[in-house]
Short mmCIF file of C-alpha atoms and ligand atoms in Angstrom, two decimals:
data_model
loop_
_atom_site.label_atom_id
_atom_site.label_comp_id
_atom_site.label_asym_id
_atom_site.label_seq_id
_atom_site.Cartn_x
_atom_site.Cartn_y
_atom_site.Cartn_z
CA MET A 1 3.82 17.62 9.37
CA ARG A 2 6.73 15.54 8.11
CA ASP A 3 9.77 17.01 6.33
CA ALA A 4 9.36 18.35 2.80
CA ASN A 5 11.28 15.41 1.33
CA GLN A 6 8.60 12.88 2.39
CA ALA A 7 5.79 11.62 0.18
CA LEU A 8 2.82 9.40 0.91
CA ILE A 9 2.09 7.07 -2.03
CA VAL A 10 -1.44 5.67 -1.95
CA ILE A 11 -1.71 2.64 -4.20
CA ASP A 12 -4.93 1.66 -6.01
CA VAL A 13 -7.65 2.29 -3.42
CA GLN A 14 -10.29 1.76 -6.10
CA ASN A 15 -13.76 0.21 -6.03
CA ASP A 16 -12.69 -2.98 -7.80
CA PHE A 17 -10.21 -3.75 -5.00
CA CYS A 18 -12.74 -2.99 -2.26
CA SER A 19 -15.70 -5.04 -1.05
CA GLY A 20 -18.10 -5.84 -3.89
CA GLY A 21 -15.40 -5.12 -6.48
CA ALA A 22 -14.27 -7.36 -9.33
CA LEU A 23 -10.96 -8.15 -7.62
CA ALA A 24 -11.93 -7.43 -4.03
CA VAL A 25 -9.08 -7.58 -1.52
CA ALA A 26 -10.27 -8.81 1.90
CA GLY A 27 -10.58 -5.86 4.25
CA GLY A 28 -9.65 -3.41 1.48
CA ASP A 29 -12.06 -0.68 2.58
CA GLY A 30 -10.86 -0.97 6.17
CA ILE A 31 -7.66 0.93 5.45
CA ILE A 32 -9.39 4.06 4.14
CA PRO A 33 -9.87 5.96 7.44
CA LEU A 34 -6.22 5.38 8.29
CA ILE A 35 -5.06 6.66 4.90
CA ASN A 36 -7.27 9.74 5.18
CA ASP A 37 -5.70 10.49 8.56
CA MET A 38 -2.15 9.92 7.33
CA ALA A 39 -2.50 12.20 4.32
CA SER A 40 -2.53 15.41 6.36
CA ASP A 41 0.84 14.49 7.84
CA PHE A 42 2.67 14.41 4.48
CA PRO A 43 3.77 17.44 2.48
CA ALA A 44 3.52 15.45 -0.78
CA ARG A 45 0.77 13.00 -1.70
CA VAL A 46 0.60 10.80 -4.77
CA PHE A 47 -2.31 8.50 -5.54
CA THR A 48 -2.24 5.73 -8.14
CA GLN A 49 -5.02 4.23 -10.18
CA ASP A 50 -4.91 0.89 -11.96
CA TRP A 51 -6.31 1.93 -15.35
CA HIS A 52 -6.81 -0.77 -17.97
CA PRO A 53 -8.37 -0.54 -21.43
CA ASP A 54 -11.19 -2.96 -22.17
CA GLY A 55 -9.75 -6.33 -23.26
CA HIS A 56 -6.45 -5.78 -21.41
CA SER A 57 -3.98 -8.66 -21.78
CA SER A 58 -3.96 -9.24 -17.98
CA PHE A 59 -7.70 -10.01 -18.07
CA VAL A 60 -8.65 -13.68 -18.00
CA SER A 61 -11.43 -12.87 -20.49
CA SER A 62 -8.71 -12.13 -23.08
CA HIS A 63 -7.39 -15.73 -22.82
CA ALA A 64 -9.75 -18.47 -24.02
CA GLY A 65 -9.77 -21.56 -21.80
CA LYS A 66 -8.06 -19.92 -18.82
CA THR A 67 -9.59 -19.44 -15.39
CA PRO A 68 -9.00 -16.48 -13.05
CA PHE A 69 -5.68 -16.49 -11.15
CA GLU A 70 -4.06 -18.96 -13.55
CA THR A 71 -0.85 -17.70 -15.11
CA THR A 72 0.32 -17.33 -18.69
CA GLU A 73 3.64 -16.50 -20.31
CA MET A 74 3.93 -13.02 -21.77
CA PRO A 75 6.94 -11.62 -23.66
CA TYR A 76 7.97 -9.91 -20.40
CA GLY A 77 7.51 -12.95 -18.14
CA THR A 78 4.84 -14.80 -16.20
CA GLN A 79 1.56 -12.98 -15.81
CA VAL A 80 -1.33 -13.80 -13.46
CA LEU A 81 -4.66 -13.66 -15.29
CA TRP A 82 -7.00 -11.48 -13.27
CA PRO A 83 -10.75 -11.10 -13.32
CA ASP A 84 -11.49 -8.07 -15.50
CA HIS A 85 -10.99 -5.03 -13.27
CA CYS A 86 -10.33 -1.29 -13.24
CA VAL A 87 -11.50 -0.68 -16.78
CA GLN A 88 -10.83 2.95 -17.72
CA GLY A 89 -13.76 5.17 -16.82
CA SER A 90 -15.75 2.42 -15.09
CA HIS A 91 -17.15 2.57 -11.55
CA GLY A 92 -14.68 -0.16 -10.59
CA ALA A 93 -11.76 2.02 -11.63
CA ALA A 94 -12.95 5.01 -9.61
CA PHE A 95 -11.45 5.71 -6.21
CA HIS A 96 -13.54 4.44 -3.29
CA LYS A 97 -15.98 7.19 -2.31
CA ASP A 98 -14.65 7.37 1.26
CA LEU A 99 -11.07 7.96 0.17
CA GLN A 100 -10.29 11.67 0.39
CA THR A 101 -8.56 12.41 -2.90
CA ASP A 102 -8.73 16.21 -2.91
CA SER A 103 -5.38 16.23 -1.13
CA ALA A 104 -3.64 14.41 -4.01
CA ASP A 105 -0.83 16.44 -5.62
CA LEU A 106 -0.56 13.89 -8.41
CA ILE A 107 -2.73 11.02 -9.58
CA ILE A 108 -0.75 8.57 -11.65
CA ARG A 109 -2.44 5.95 -13.80
CA LYS A 110 -0.84 2.69 -14.84
CA GLY A 111 -1.65 -0.43 -16.82
CA PHE A 112 -3.04 1.57 -19.75
CA ASP A 113 -1.00 -0.30 -22.39
CA SER A 114 -3.14 -3.24 -23.59
CA GLU A 115 -0.12 -5.51 -23.95
CA ILE A 116 1.69 -4.95 -20.63
CA ASP A 117 0.46 -5.05 -17.06
CA SER A 118 1.85 -2.53 -14.60
CA TYR A 119 1.81 -3.46 -10.93
CA SER A 120 4.45 -0.92 -10.01
CA ALA A 121 3.83 2.80 -9.88
CA PHE A 122 7.34 3.25 -11.37
CA PHE A 123 7.68 0.69 -14.17
CA GLU A 124 5.41 -1.48 -16.25
CA ASN A 125 5.83 -5.24 -15.79
CA ASP A 126 8.54 -5.34 -18.48
CA GLN A 127 10.54 -3.54 -15.75
CA THR A 128 11.78 -1.05 -18.37
CA THR A 129 8.93 1.23 -19.41
CA PRO A 130 8.73 4.06 -16.87
CA THR A 131 5.49 5.68 -15.70
CA GLY A 132 7.22 9.00 -15.05
CA LEU A 133 6.73 8.88 -11.27
CA GLU A 134 10.45 8.80 -10.56
CA GLY A 135 11.03 12.07 -12.42
CA TYR A 136 8.12 13.72 -10.63
CA LEU A 137 9.45 12.76 -7.21
CA ARG A 138 13.05 13.70 -8.02
CA THR A 139 12.16 17.10 -9.39
CA ARG A 140 10.24 17.76 -6.18
CA ALA A 141 13.35 16.68 -4.21
CA ILE A 142 11.47 13.88 -2.50
CA THR A 143 13.72 11.19 -1.05
CA HIS A 144 11.50 9.30 1.40
CA LEU A 145 8.38 7.36 0.45
CA THR A 146 5.70 5.81 2.65
CA LEU A 147 3.51 3.36 0.75
CA VAL A 148 -0.01 2.30 1.68
CA GLY A 149 -2.92 0.76 -0.23
CA LEU A 150 -3.83 -2.31 -2.26
CA ALA A 151 -2.67 -4.89 -2.72
CA THR A 152 0.33 -5.43 -0.42
CA ASP A 153 1.65 -8.40 -2.39
CA PHE A 154 1.23 -6.97 -5.89
CA CYS A 155 1.05 -3.26 -6.61
CA VAL A 156 2.33 -2.08 -3.22
CA ALA A 157 5.25 -4.53 -3.18
CA TYR A 158 6.27 -3.93 -6.80
CA SER A 159 6.15 -0.17 -6.24
CA ALA A 160 8.12 -0.40 -3.01
CA ILE A 161 10.85 -2.58 -4.52
CA ASP A 162 11.20 -0.36 -7.59
CA GLY A 163 11.33 2.71 -5.36
CA ALA A 164 14.08 1.21 -3.22
CA ARG A 165 16.04 0.12 -6.31
CA GLN A 166 15.97 3.70 -7.52
CA GLY A 167 17.48 4.89 -4.28
CA PHE A 168 14.43 6.17 -2.43
CA ASP A 169 14.12 5.41 1.27
CA VAL A 170 10.94 3.31 1.24
CA THR A 171 8.65 2.29 4.08
CA VAL A 172 5.52 0.17 3.65
CA PHE A 173 3.08 0.94 6.45
CA GLU A 174 1.36 -2.44 6.71
CA PRO A 175 -1.65 -1.47 8.87
CA ALA A 176 -2.83 0.62 5.90
CA CYS A 177 -2.34 -2.16 3.33
CA ARG A 178 -4.23 -5.37 2.53
CA ALA A 179 -3.10 -8.38 0.49
CA ILE A 180 -4.58 -10.69 -2.14
CA ASP A 181 -2.32 -13.53 -0.90
CA LEU A 182 -2.33 -15.93 -3.82
CA ASP A 183 -0.36 -19.14 -3.11
CA GLY A 184 1.92 -17.57 -0.54
CA SER A 185 2.39 -14.34 -2.49
CA LEU A 186 2.22 -12.20 0.65
CA ALA A 187 5.06 -14.00 2.41
CA LYS A 188 7.15 -13.87 -0.75
CA ALA A 189 6.42 -10.19 -1.31
CA ARG A 190 7.42 -9.34 2.27
CA GLU A 191 10.66 -11.30 1.84
CA ASP A 192 11.41 -9.61 -1.51
CA MET A 193 10.67 -6.18 -0.07
CA ARG A 194 13.00 -6.75 2.87
CA ALA A 195 15.73 -8.03 0.54
CA ALA A 196 15.39 -4.86 -1.55
CA GLY A 197 15.88 -2.71 1.55
CA VAL A 198 12.23 -1.73 2.02
CA LYS A 199 11.24 -1.11 5.65
CA LEU A 200 8.08 -2.89 6.72
CA GLU A 201 6.37 -0.97 9.48
CA SER A 202 3.67 -2.61 11.53
C1 VGL B 1 -3.35 -5.11 -8.65
C2 VGL B 1 -3.64 -7.17 -9.58
C3 VGL B 1 -3.97 -6.62 -10.80
C4 VGL B 1 -3.02 -4.31 -7.45
C5 VGL B 1 -3.67 -4.53 -9.86
O1 VGL B 1 -3.40 -3.12 -7.36
O2 VGL B 1 -2.35 -4.87 -6.55
N1 VGL B 1 -3.33 -6.43 -8.53
N2 VGL B 1 -3.98 -5.28 -10.93
ZN1 ZN B 2 -4.69 -4.43 -12.75
#
């Protein structure tokens, strides 16, 4: 077992990001056995769930004339328009059935404000509105985070960078992550993570 100041953060291992899902990430399900094995090694375990209301502003269906993966300008910056995914209470939003979630100390949901997407487990995409995760980790005296899950280049990377910026020691364990890789987004995310002081472990 690792030291008490270490948390495993499992990002968005939900049906919609796994095979057959609305926003399936190639090989997404393949990381589940590894995550299940890792969980028993960490004294603190936090799982996240992408959790959007119907008609969320990040959904392409909310933007007439747009096609999936195009971008649009939002008040908080450029936003990719995603296929509708992880609608609150839907099968797609549920954790994959093979992911062992009983070990979760905390399940944190994000992206529940219709008007703002939230890739990061710490802040919505306006980079100001907190999810509360930082306070949870600090009050438990957690200083070291290991991130795994989906997708490497969006929710994992945004969470890792925000974690590092807040002073946590952050490692992304890449064998237990998979990427969407939209127009070079994986290479850019890895570069941005490194620049923010995130350790990439292969
Ligand atoms: C994610 C795109 C949209 C993710 C969530 O979990 O990486 N990506 N919503
Ligand atoms: Zn989403």
